[in-house]
CSV table of C-alpha atoms (C1' of nucleotides) in Angstrom, one decimal:
chain,number,residue,atom,x,y,z
A,27,UNK,CA,0.2,-32.0,13.9
A,28,UNK,CA,-2.3,-29.1,14.5
A,29,UNK,CA,-0.9,-26.9,17.3
A,30,UNK,CA,-2.9,-24.6,19.5
A,31,UNK,CA,-0.2,-22.0,18.7
A,32,UNK,CA,-1.3,-18.5,17.7
A,33,UNK,CA,-1.6,-18.6,13.9
A,34,UNK,CA,-0.3,-15.5,12.2
A,35,UNK,CA,-2.9,-13.5,10.3
A,36,UNK,CA,-0.5,-13.4,7.3
A,37,UNK,CA,-0.6,-17.2,7.3
A,38,UNK,CA,-4.4,-17.1,6.7
A,39,UNK,CA,-4.0,-14.7,3.8
A,40,UNK,CA,-1.3,-16.9,2.2
A,41,UNK,CA,-3.4,-20.0,2.7
A,42,UNK,CA,-6.1,-18.3,0.6
A,43,UNK,CA,-3.4,-17.5,-1.9
A,44,UNK,CA,-2.3,-21.1,-2.2
A,45,UNK,CA,-5.7,-22.2,-3.2
A,46,UNK,CA,-5.8,-20.2,-6.4
A,47,UNK,CA,-3.0,-22.0,-8.3
A,48,UNK,CA,-4.0,-25.3,-6.8
A,49,UNK,CA,-7.4,-24.9,-8.5
A,50,UNK,CA,-5.7,-24.4,-11.8
A,51,UNK,CA,-3.4,-27.4,-11.3
A,52,UNK,CA,-6.3,-29.6,-10.4
A,53,UNK,CA,-8.2,-28.5,-13.5
A,54,UNK,CA,-5.0,-29.2,-15.6
A,55,UNK,CA,-4.7,-32.6,-14.1
A,56,UNK,CA,-1.5,-32.1,-12.1
A,57,UNK,CA,-1.9,-34.4,-9.1
A,58,UNK,CA,1.3,-33.7,-7.1
A,59,UNK,CA,3.1,-30.5,-6.1
A,60,UNK,CA,6.1,-29.9,-3.8
A,61,UNK,CA,6.3,-27.0,-1.4
A,62,UNK,CA,8.8,-25.5,-3.7
A,63,UNK,CA,6.5,-25.7,-6.8
A,64,UNK,CA,3.7,-24.1,-4.9
A,65,UNK,CA,6.0,-21.5,-3.4
A,66,UNK,CA,7.1,-20.5,-6.9
A,67,UNK,CA,3.6,-20.1,-8.1
A,68,UNK,CA,2.8,-17.9,-5.1
A,69,UNK,CA,6.1,-16.0,-4.9
A,70,UNK,CA,6.9,-17.1,-1.4
A,71,UNK,CA,9.5,-19.2,0.3
A,72,UNK,CA,9.1,-23.0,0.3
A,73,UNK,CA,9.6,-23.2,4.0
A,74,UNK,CA,6.9,-20.7,4.4
A,75,UNK,CA,4.5,-22.9,2.6
A,76,UNK,CA,5.3,-25.9,4.7
A,77,UNK,CA,5.1,-23.9,8.0
A,78,UNK,CA,1.8,-22.3,7.0
A,79,UNK,CA,0.3,-25.7,6.3
A,80,UNK,CA,1.8,-27.3,9.3
A,81,UNK,CA,-0.2,-25.1,11.6
A,82,UNK,CA,-3.3,-27.0,10.5
A,83,UNK,CA,-2.0,-30.6,10.0
A,84,UNK,CA,0.3,-32.8,8.1
A,85,UNK,CA,-1.0,-32.7,4.6
A,86,UNK,CA,2.0,-33.8,2.6
A,87,UNK,CA,4.0,-37.0,2.1
A,88,UNK,CA,7.7,-36.9,2.9
A,89,UNK,CA,9.9,-37.5,-0.1
A,90,UNK,CA,6.9,-37.0,-2.4
A,91,UNK,CA,5.0,-33.7,-1.9
A,92,UNK,CA,1.4,-32.7,-1.6
A,93,UNK,CA,-1.6,-34.3,-3.4
A,94,UNK,CA,-3.2,-31.3,-5.2
A,95,UNK,CA,-6.8,-32.3,-4.8
A,96,UNK,CA,-6.5,-33.3,-1.2
A,97,UNK,CA,-4.5,-30.2,-0.3
A,98,UNK,CA,-7.1,-28.0,-1.9
A,99,UNK,CA,-9.8,-29.7,0.0
A,100,UNK,CA,-8.0,-29.3,3.3
A,101,UNK,CA,-7.5,-25.6,2.6
A,102,UNK,CA,-11.1,-25.1,1.8
A,103,UNK,CA,-12.0,-26.7,5.1
A,104,UNK,CA,-9.5,-24.5,7.0
A,105,UNK,CA,-11.0,-21.4,5.4
A,106,UNK,CA,-14.6,-22.6,5.8
A,107,UNK,CA,-14.8,-22.3,2.0
A,108,UNK,CA,-16.2,-25.7,1.7
A,109,UNK,CA,-19.8,-24.5,2.1
A,110,UNK,CA,-22.2,-21.8,1.0
A,111,UNK,CA,-22.0,-18.4,2.7
A,112,UNK,CA,-25.1,-16.2,2.5
A,113,UNK,CA,-24.4,-12.5,1.9
A,114,UNK,CA,-26.4,-9.3,1.8
A,115,UNK,CA,-25.3,-6.3,-0.2
A,116,UNK,CA,-26.1,-2.8,1.0
A,117,UNK,CA,-25.8,0.0,-1.5
A,118,UNK,CA,-26.5,-0.7,-5.2
A,119,UNK,CA,-24.5,2.0,-6.8
A,120,UNK,CA,-21.8,1.1,-9.4
A,121,UNK,CA,-19.7,-0.9,-7.0
A,122,UNK,CA,-22.5,-2.7,-5.3
A,123,UNK,CA,-24.0,-3.7,-8.6
A,124,UNK,CA,-20.7,-4.9,-9.9
A,125,UNK,CA,-20.1,-7.0,-6.8
A,126,UNK,CA,-23.4,-8.9,-7.0
A,127,UNK,CA,-22.7,-9.6,-10.6
A,128,UNK,CA,-19.1,-11.0,-9.9
A,129,UNK,CA,-19.4,-14.6,-10.8
A,130,UNK,CA,-16.1,-15.1,-8.9
A,131,UNK,CA,-18.1,-14.8,-5.7
A,132,UNK,CA,-20.8,-17.2,-6.7
A,133,UNK,CA,-18.3,-19.8,-7.9
A,134,UNK,CA,-16.6,-19.8,-4.5
A,135,UNK,CA,-19.8,-20.2,-2.6
A,136,UNK,CA,-20.4,-16.6,-1.6
A,137,UNK,CA,-24.0,-16.1,-2.6
A,138,UNK,CA,-25.9,-12.8,-2.4
A,139,UNK,CA,-29.3,-13.6,-1.1
A,140,UNK,CA,-30.5,-10.1,-0.3
A,141,UNK,CA,-29.9,-6.6,-1.5
A,142,UNK,CA,-30.7,-3.3,0.2
A,143,UNK,CA,-30.7,0.4,-0.8
A,144,UNK,CA,-32.0,3.6,0.7
A,145,UNK,CA,-32.9,5.0,-2.7
A,146,UNK,CA,-36.7,4.5,-3.2
A,147,UNK,CA,-36.0,4.6,-6.9
A,148,UNK,CA,-34.0,1.4,-6.6
A,149,UNK,CA,-36.2,-0.4,-4.1
A,150,UNK,CA,-38.5,-2.9,-5.8
A,151,UNK,CA,-36.3,-3.5,-8.8
A,152,UNK,CA,-33.8,-6.3,-9.2
A,153,UNK,CA,-30.1,-6.0,-8.7
A,154,UNK,CA,-29.6,-9.1,-10.8
A,155,UNK,CA,-32.4,-11.4,-12.0
A,156,UNK,CA,-33.8,-13.0,-8.9
A,157,UNK,CA,-32.3,-10.6,-6.5
A,158,UNK,CA,-34.8,-8.0,-5.4
A,159,UNK,CA,-33.8,-4.7,-3.8
A,160,UNK,CA,-35.4,-4.1,-0.4
A,161,UNK,CA,-35.6,-0.9,1.7
A,162,UNK,CA,-33.3,-0.7,4.7
A,163,UNK,CA,-36.2,-1.0,7.1
A,164,UNK,CA,-36.7,-4.6,6.0
A,165,UNK,CA,-33.1,-5.5,6.8
A,166,UNK,CA,-33.6,-6.9,10.3
A,167,UNK,CA,-36.4,-9.2,9.3
A,168,UNK,CA,-34.8,-10.4,6.1
A,169,UNK,CA,-31.4,-11.1,7.8
A,170,UNK,CA,-33.2,-13.6,10.1
A,171,UNK,CA,-35.4,-15.1,7.4
A,172,UNK,CA,-32.7,-15.5,4.8
A,173,UNK,CA,-30.0,-16.6,7.3
A,174,UNK,CA,-27.6,-13.9,6.2
A,175,UNK,CA,-24.1,-14.2,7.7
A,176,UNK,CA,-22.1,-11.6,6.0
A,177,UNK,CA,-23.0,-8.0,5.2
A,178,UNK,CA,-21.3,-6.2,2.3
A,179,UNK,CA,-21.2,-2.4,2.5
A,180,UNK,CA,-21.0,-0.5,-0.8
A,181,UNK,CA,-22.7,2.7,0.2
A,182,UNK,CA,-21.2,6.2,0.2
A,183,UNK,CA,-18.8,6.7,3.2
A,184,UNK,CA,-21.2,9.0,5.0
A,185,UNK,CA,-23.7,6.1,5.4
A,186,UNK,CA,-21.3,3.3,6.0
A,187,UNK,CA,-21.0,3.5,9.8
A,188,UNK,CA,-24.8,3.7,10.2
A,189,UNK,CA,-25.3,0.7,7.9
A,190,UNK,CA,-22.7,-1.2,9.9
A,191,UNK,CA,-24.6,-0.5,13.1
A,192,UNK,CA,-27.9,-1.7,11.5
A,193,UNK,CA,-26.2,-4.9,10.3
A,194,UNK,CA,-24.8,-5.6,13.7
A,195,UNK,CA,-28.1,-4.9,15.3
A,196,UNK,CA,-29.7,-7.4,13.0
A,197,UNK,CA,-27.3,-10.1,14.2
A,198,UNK,CA,-24.7,-10.0,11.5
A,199,UNK,CA,-21.2,-10.6,12.8
A,200,UNK,CA,-19.1,-10.3,9.6
A,201,UNK,CA,-18.8,-7.2,7.4
A,202,UNK,CA,-16.9,-6.6,4.2
A,203,UNK,CA,-16.6,-2.8,3.9
A,204,UNK,CA,-15.9,-1.2,0.5
A,205,UNK,CA,-16.4,2.3,1.6
A,206,UNK,CA,-13.3,4.3,2.4
A,207,UNK,CA,-13.8,4.8,6.1
A,208,UNK,CA,-12.8,2.7,9.1
A,209,UNK,CA,-15.8,1.1,10.7
A,210,UNK,CA,-16.2,0.9,14.4
A,211,UNK,CA,-17.7,-2.4,15.4
A,212,UNK,CA,-18.4,-4.2,18.7
A,213,UNK,CA,-16.5,-7.1,20.2
A,214,UNK,CA,-17.4,-10.4,18.6
A,215,UNK,CA,-17.8,-9.1,15.1
A,216,UNK,CA,-15.2,-9.0,12.3
A,217,UNK,CA,-14.7,-6.4,9.6
A,218,UNK,CA,-12.6,-6.4,6.5
A,219,UNK,CA,-12.0,-3.0,4.9
A,220,UNK,CA,-11.2,-2.9,1.2
A,221,UNK,CA,-10.0,0.5,0.0
A,222,UNK,CA,-8.6,0.7,-3.5
A,223,UNK,CA,-7.0,4.1,-3.0
A,224,UNK,CA,-4.8,2.6,-0.4
A,225,UNK,CA,-3.6,0.1,-3.0
A,226,UNK,CA,-3.0,2.9,-5.5
A,227,UNK,CA,-1.1,5.0,-3.0
A,228,UNK,CA,1.0,1.9,-2.2
A,229,UNK,CA,1.7,1.3,-5.9
A,230,UNK,CA,2.7,4.9,-6.4
A,231,UNK,CA,5.1,4.8,-3.4
A,232,UNK,CA,6.7,1.5,-4.5
A,233,UNK,CA,7.0,2.7,-8.0
A,234,UNK,CA,9.1,5.5,-6.8
A,235,UNK,CA,11.5,3.1,-5.0
A,236,UNK,CA,12.2,0.6,-7.8
A,237,UNK,CA,15.3,0.8,-10.0
B,17,UNK,CA,15.0,13.2,10.8
B,18,UNK,CA,14.4,11.1,7.7
B,19,UNK,CA,16.5,8.0,7.9
B,20,UNK,CA,17.7,5.8,5.1
B,21,UNK,CA,16.5,2.9,7.1
B,22,UNK,CA,14.3,0.3,5.4
B,23,UNK,CA,10.7,1.5,5.8
B,24,UNK,CA,8.3,-1.3,6.6
B,25,UNK,CA,5.6,-1.9,4.0
B,26,UNK,CA,3.0,-1.9,6.8
B,27,UNK,CA,4.1,1.6,7.6
B,28,UNK,CA,3.2,2.8,4.1
B,29,UNK,CA,-0.2,1.2,4.4
B,30,UNK,CA,-0.8,2.9,7.7
B,31,UNK,CA,0.3,6.2,6.4
B,32,UNK,CA,-2.5,5.9,3.8
B,33,UNK,CA,-4.8,5.0,6.6
B,34,UNK,CA,-3.9,8.1,8.6
B,35,UNK,CA,-4.8,10.4,5.7
B,36,UNK,CA,-8.5,9.4,5.8
B,37,UNK,CA,-9.5,10.8,9.2
B,38,UNK,CA,-7.1,13.7,8.7
B,39,UNK,CA,-9.2,14.8,5.7
B,40,UNK,CA,-12.3,14.7,7.8
B,41,UNK,CA,-10.7,16.6,10.7
B,42,UNK,CA,-9.5,19.2,8.2
B,43,UNK,CA,-13.0,19.6,6.8
B,44,UNK,CA,-14.4,19.9,10.3
B,45,UNK,CA,-12.0,22.6,11.1
B,46,UNK,CA,-9.9,20.8,13.7
B,47,UNK,CA,-6.4,22.1,13.4
B,48,UNK,CA,-4.4,20.1,15.9
B,49,UNK,CA,-4.2,16.4,16.7
B,50,UNK,CA,-2.0,14.3,19.0
B,51,UNK,CA,-0.5,11.0,18.1
B,52,UNK,CA,-2.9,9.5,20.6
B,53,UNK,CA,-5.9,11.2,18.9
B,54,UNK,CA,-4.9,10.0,15.5
B,55,UNK,CA,-4.1,6.5,16.8
B,56,UNK,CA,-7.6,6.2,18.3
B,57,UNK,CA,-9.2,7.2,15.0
B,58,UNK,CA,-7.1,4.5,13.2
B,59,UNK,CA,-7.2,1.8,15.8
B,60,UNK,CA,-3.4,1.7,16.2
B,61,UNK,CA,-0.9,2.4,19.0
B,62,UNK,CA,0.2,6.1,19.5
B,63,UNK,CA,3.8,5.1,19.4
B,64,UNK,CA,3.2,3.4,16.1
B,65,UNK,CA,1.8,6.7,14.6
B,66,UNK,CA,4.9,8.6,15.8
B,67,UNK,CA,7.4,6.0,14.6
B,68,UNK,CA,5.7,5.7,11.2
B,69,UNK,CA,5.8,9.4,10.7
B,70,UNK,CA,9.3,9.7,12.0
B,71,UNK,CA,10.6,7.6,9.1
B,72,UNK,CA,9.8,10.5,6.9
B,73,UNK,CA,10.6,13.6,9.0
B,74,UNK,CA,9.6,15.5,12.1
B,75,UNK,CA,6.2,16.8,11.4
B,76,UNK,CA,5.0,17.4,14.9
B,77,UNK,CA,5.6,20.0,17.6
B,78,UNK,CA,6.7,18.6,21.0
B,79,UNK,CA,4.3,19.4,23.8
B,80,UNK,CA,1.7,20.3,21.2
B,81,UNK,CA,0.9,17.7,18.5
B,82,UNK,CA,0.5,17.7,14.8
B,83,UNK,CA,-1.0,20.4,12.6
B,84,UNK,CA,-3.8,18.6,10.8
B,85,UNK,CA,-3.4,20.4,7.4
B,86,UNK,CA,0.4,20.3,7.4
B,87,UNK,CA,0.5,16.6,8.3
B,88,UNK,CA,-2.0,15.7,5.6
B,89,UNK,CA,0.0,17.7,3.1
B,90,UNK,CA,3.2,15.9,4.2
B,91,UNK,CA,1.5,12.5,3.9
B,92,UNK,CA,0.3,13.3,0.4
B,93,UNK,CA,3.8,14.1,-0.6
B,94,UNK,CA,5.2,10.9,0.9
B,95,UNK,CA,2.6,8.9,-1.0
B,96,UNK,CA,3.0,10.9,-4.2
B,97,UNK,CA,-0.7,11.6,-3.8
B,98,UNK,CA,-0.2,15.4,-4.2
B,99,UNK,CA,-0.4,15.1,-8.0
B,100,UNK,CA,-2.6,13.6,-10.7
B,101,UNK,CA,-1.9,10.0,-11.8
B,102,UNK,CA,-3.0,8.9,-15.2
B,103,UNK,CA,-4.6,5.4,-15.3
B,104,UNK,CA,-5.8,3.1,-18.0
B,105,UNK,CA,-8.5,0.5,-17.4
B,106,UNK,CA,-8.4,-2.7,-19.3
B,107,UNK,CA,-11.7,-4.7,-19.3
B,108,UNK,CA,-15.0,-3.0,-19.1
B,109,UNK,CA,-17.2,-5.7,-17.6
B,110,UNK,CA,-19.1,-5.0,-14.4
B,111,UNK,CA,-16.0,-4.4,-12.3
B,112,UNK,CA,-14.1,-2.3,-14.8
B,113,UNK,CA,-17.1,-0.1,-15.4
B,114,UNK,CA,-17.7,0.4,-11.7
B,115,UNK,CA,-14.1,1.3,-11.2
B,116,UNK,CA,-14.0,4.1,-13.8
B,117,UNK,CA,-17.2,5.5,-12.3
B,118,UNK,CA,-15.8,5.5,-8.7
B,119,UNK,CA,-15.6,9.2,-7.9
B,120,UNK,CA,-13.4,8.3,-5.0
B,121,UNK,CA,-10.6,7.7,-7.5
B,122,UNK,CA,-11.1,10.9,-9.3
B,123,UNK,CA,-11.2,12.9,-6.0
B,124,UNK,CA,-7.8,11.6,-5.0
B,125,UNK,CA,-6.2,12.4,-8.3
B,126,UNK,CA,-6.4,9.0,-9.9
B,127,UNK,CA,-7.8,9.8,-13.3
B,128,UNK,CA,-8.8,7.2,-16.0
B,129,UNK,CA,-7.6,8.7,-19.3
B,130,UNK,CA,-8.0,5.6,-21.5
B,131,UNK,CA,-10.1,2.5,-21.6
B,132,UNK,CA,-9.5,-0.8,-23.4
B,133,UNK,CA,-11.5,-3.9,-24.1
B,134,UNK,CA,-11.1,-6.9,-26.4
B,135,UNK,CA,-14.9,-7.1,-27.1
B,136,UNK,CA,-15.5,-5.4,-30.5
B,137,UNK,CA,-19.1,-4.7,-29.2
B,138,UNK,CA,-17.6,-2.4,-26.5
B,139,UNK,CA,-15.0,-0.7,-28.6
B,140,UNK,CA,-16.0,2.7,-29.9
B,141,UNK,CA,-18.5,3.2,-27.1
B,142,UNK,CA,-17.9,5.3,-24.0
B,143,UNK,CA,-17.2,3.8,-20.6
B,144,UNK,CA,-18.2,7.1,-19.0
B,145,UNK,CA,-18.9,10.3,-20.8
B,146,UNK,CA,-15.7,11.4,-22.4
B,147,UNK,CA,-13.9,8.1,-21.9
B,148,UNK,CA,-13.9,6.2,-25.2
B,149,UNK,CA,-13.2,2.5,-25.3
B,150,UNK,CA,-10.3,1.5,-27.5
B,151,UNK,CA,-9.2,-1.9,-28.9
B,152,UNK,CA,-6.2,-3.5,-27.3
B,153,UNK,CA,-4.1,-3.0,-30.4
B,154,UNK,CA,-4.1,0.7,-29.8
B,155,UNK,CA,-2.8,0.3,-26.2
B,156,UNK,CA,0.9,0.8,-27.0
B,157,UNK,CA,0.3,4.0,-28.9
B,158,UNK,CA,-2.2,5.5,-26.5
B,159,UNK,CA,-0.1,4.8,-23.4
B,160,UNK,CA,2.6,6.9,-24.9
B,161,UNK,CA,0.3,9.7,-26.2
B,162,UNK,CA,-1.8,9.9,-23.0
B,163,UNK,CA,1.2,9.5,-20.6
B,164,UNK,CA,-0.4,6.6,-18.8
B,165,UNK,CA,1.4,5.5,-15.7
B,166,UNK,CA,-0.8,2.9,-14.1
B,167,UNK,CA,-2.7,0.0,-15.7
B,168,UNK,CA,-5.8,-1.3,-14.0
B,169,UNK,CA,-6.7,-4.9,-15.0
B,170,UNK,CA,-10.3,-5.9,-14.7
B,171,UNK,CA,-10.5,-8.7,-17.3
B,172,UNK,CA,-11.4,-12.3,-16.7
B,173,UNK,CA,-8.5,-14.1,-15.1
B,174,UNK,CA,-7.6,-16.1,-18.3
B,175,UNK,CA,-6.6,-12.8,-20.0
B,176,UNK,CA,-5.0,-11.1,-17.1
B,177,UNK,CA,-1.4,-12.2,-17.5
B,178,UNK,CA,-1.5,-11.5,-21.2
B,179,UNK,CA,-2.8,-8.0,-20.6
B,180,UNK,CA,-0.1,-7.4,-17.9
B,181,UNK,CA,2.5,-8.3,-20.5
B,182,UNK,CA,1.1,-5.9,-23.0
B,183,UNK,CA,0.9,-3.1,-20.4
B,184,UNK,CA,4.6,-3.7,-19.5
B,185,UNK,CA,5.6,-3.8,-23.1
B,186,UNK,CA,3.9,-0.5,-23.6
B,187,UNK,CA,6.1,0.9,-20.8
B,188,UNK,CA,3.8,0.8,-17.9
B,189,UNK,CA,5.5,0.0,-14.6
B,190,UNK,CA,2.6,-0.1,-12.2
B,191,UNK,CA,-0.3,-2.4,-12.3
B,192,UNK,CA,-3.4,-2.7,-10.1
B,193,UNK,CA,-4.8,-6.2,-10.7
B,194,UNK,CA,-8.4,-7.0,-9.9
B,195,UNK,CA,-8.4,-10.4,-11.5
B,196,UNK,CA,-7.9,-13.3,-9.1
B,197,UNK,CA,-4.6,-14.6,-10.4
B,198,UNK,CA,-1.1,-13.7,-9.3
B,199,UNK,CA,0.6,-11.7,-12.1
B,200,UNK,CA,4.2,-12.4,-13.1
B,201,UNK,CA,6.0,-9.2,-13.9
B,202,UNK,CA,9.5,-8.2,-14.7
B,203,UNK,CA,12.0,-6.4,-12.4
B,204,UNK,CA,11.4,-2.7,-12.1
B,205,UNK,CA,7.6,-2.9,-12.2
B,206,UNK,CA,5.2,-3.1,-9.3
B,207,UNK,CA,1.9,-4.9,-9.0
B,208,UNK,CA,-0.9,-4.8,-6.4
B,209,UNK,CA,-3.4,-7.6,-6.4
B,210,UNK,CA,-6.9,-7.1,-5.1
B,211,UNK,CA,-8.8,-10.2,-4.6
B,212,UNK,CA,-12.1,-9.9,-2.7
B,213,UNK,CA,-12.5,-13.6,-2.1
B,214,UNK,CA,-9.3,-13.5,-0.1
B,215,UNK,CA,-11.0,-10.9,2.1
B,216,UNK,CA,-14.1,-13.1,2.4
B,217,UNK,CA,-12.1,-16.2,3.3
B,218,UNK,CA,-10.3,-14.1,5.9
B,219,UNK,CA,-13.6,-12.9,7.3
B,220,UNK,CA,-15.0,-16.4,7.5
B,221,UNK,CA,-11.9,-17.7,9.2
B,222,UNK,CA,-11.8,-14.9,11.8
B,223,UNK,CA,-15.5,-15.2,12.4
B,224,UNK,CA,-15.0,-18.7,13.5
B,225,UNK,CA,-12.4,-17.6,16.0
B,226,UNK,CA,-14.2,-14.8,17.8
B,227,UNK,CA,-16.1,-15.3,21.0
C,28,DG,C1',17.4,-39.8,-2.5
C,29,DC,C1',13.9,-36.8,-1.8
C,30,DC,C1',10.7,-33.7,0.2
C,31,DT,C1',8.0,-32.8,4.4
C,32,DG,C1',7.6,-31.1,9.2
C,33,DT,C1',9.5,-28.3,12.7
C,34,DG,C1',12.7,-26.5,16.5
C,35,DA,C1',16.2,-23.0,16.4
C,36,DA,C1',18.0,-18.9,14.5
C,37,DT,C1',17.3,-14.8,12.2
C,38,DC,C1',15.0,-11.0,10.7
C,39,DC,C1',11.5,-7.5,11.0
C,40,DA,C1',7.9,-4.8,13.3
C,41,DT,C1',5.7,-3.0,17.3
C,42,DT,C1',5.7,-1.1,21.7
C,43,DC,C1',8.0,0.8,25.7
C,44,DA,C1',10.0,4.4,28.1
C,45,DC,C1',12.3,8.4,28.4
C,46,DA,C1',15.3,12.2,26.6
C,47,DG,C1',14.4,16.5,24.1
C,48,DC,C1',12.0,20.5,22.8
C,49,DT,C1',8.2,24.1,23.3
D,1,DA,C1',3.6,20.2,31.9
D,2,DG,C1',2.9,18.1,27.7
D,3,DC,C1',3.6,15.6,23.6
D,4,DT,C1',7.0,14.4,20.0
D,5,DG,C1',11.0,11.6,18.4
D,6,DT,C1',13.7,7.6,19.0
D,7,DG,C1',17.0,4.0,21.0
D,8,DA,C1',16.2,-0.2,23.4
D,9,DA,C1',13.3,-4.0,24.5
D,10,DT,C1',9.9,-6.9,23.3
D,11,DG,C1',7.2,-9.7,20.5
D,12,DG,C1',6.1,-11.9,15.9
D,13,DA,C1',6.9,-13.8,11.6
D,14,DT,C1',10.1,-15.8,8.3
D,15,DT,C1',13.8,-18.5,7.0
D,16,DC,C1',17.3,-22.0,8.0
D,17,DA,C1',18.8,-26.4,8.6
D,18,DC,C1',18.2,-30.8,9.6
D,19,DA,C1',15.7,-34.8,11.7
D,20,DG,C1',12.0,-37.9,10.2
D,21,DG,C1',9.7,-40.8,7.1
D,22,DC,C1',8.6,-42.5,2.3
DNA sequence: GCCTGTGAATCCATTCACAGCT
DNA sequence: AGCTGTGAATGGATTCACAGGC
């Protein structure tokens, strides 16, 4: 029974996590999984799996388990991953270029439909076949025309805040930021920051605590 | 006073976070910052900043604040970021290549000293000038010789677990995994998983809840 | 009998509020 | 007077334990 209770942010992250092994199980032809089986695959507690899912509905069958295909479909709906999302990349250095080439994005429905760079040497070329690189000044227009919903920032940190402002001005309300600064954004927009060095520092710290 | 209390994982992540604006303040010549000032820059509660830091020592001066340079140095020590870490990359596709070229890593002391790929067409070439690509079979030897401490996996998901096993066999105890599967690792080793599509799904979910 | 769904209990993290030092 | 450091209070998230349904 879907409650109006506050859903923990951690729950959303885990729901994403659950989808990965479910995809593999589906491909392998496994049709049923228990909360314990899924928990093992995701290194979490079985009760956690059940509680997380119960925030959104009753997807399992008591005494039986969860139907793999159905559960995956439900999770996709919960995460709005059952449709195509239109992304713009800003900054086509090493990271930006690698991102638009990630087939992992495309496979999950995250489609880069526009690319921008401030370097005149890059403008006019193609980031990947069919994805032309535009100057920043065309951003506003293209966001409208191409129906872009998510902006991905892969510029040097010094430009990142400026780019974020431009994206928000153009009407974009979701930003995935790969540059290692914290972006200041207005109410009603959402930002996810991805900083690899934070992960590395975490690894280093945890490494020193094991054993 | 450094306690033997269990330190929340979230605290470690925030400590990383605090370092970023401190670097900028230091460069700009600001020498003092209060917990409130730092909290504003990192979008957290001032008491959180003080409590996080207090797990590791007393770095501030009552009535005054924190000395920017000293605090940054302390944070670097806490995170073992005050030294060079030797990394190996495995998988030199788009993402792997982008990672070794990230100057952000190098600047923070995370240095790629070896590169591996299973594609014979890539072996023998250079991922970046001075970083030769080796076949996987040389991994064990090179890990020892080059003193590699962290393995970075940027292979297709189908190979990721196998690579992780090889890395662990070679004596590596810290893995940063960019492939979208959950890696199973033995006791005494640490893994950080970075999955961009999890961030995107999170964005999509949160976007639907704002306003 | 078996496994889900969930209130209650526990555990952990954040914030408050003030004592302690400069 | 001002700002840190921290025990106590609050607020969340996780886990337990069992009722509910196949």
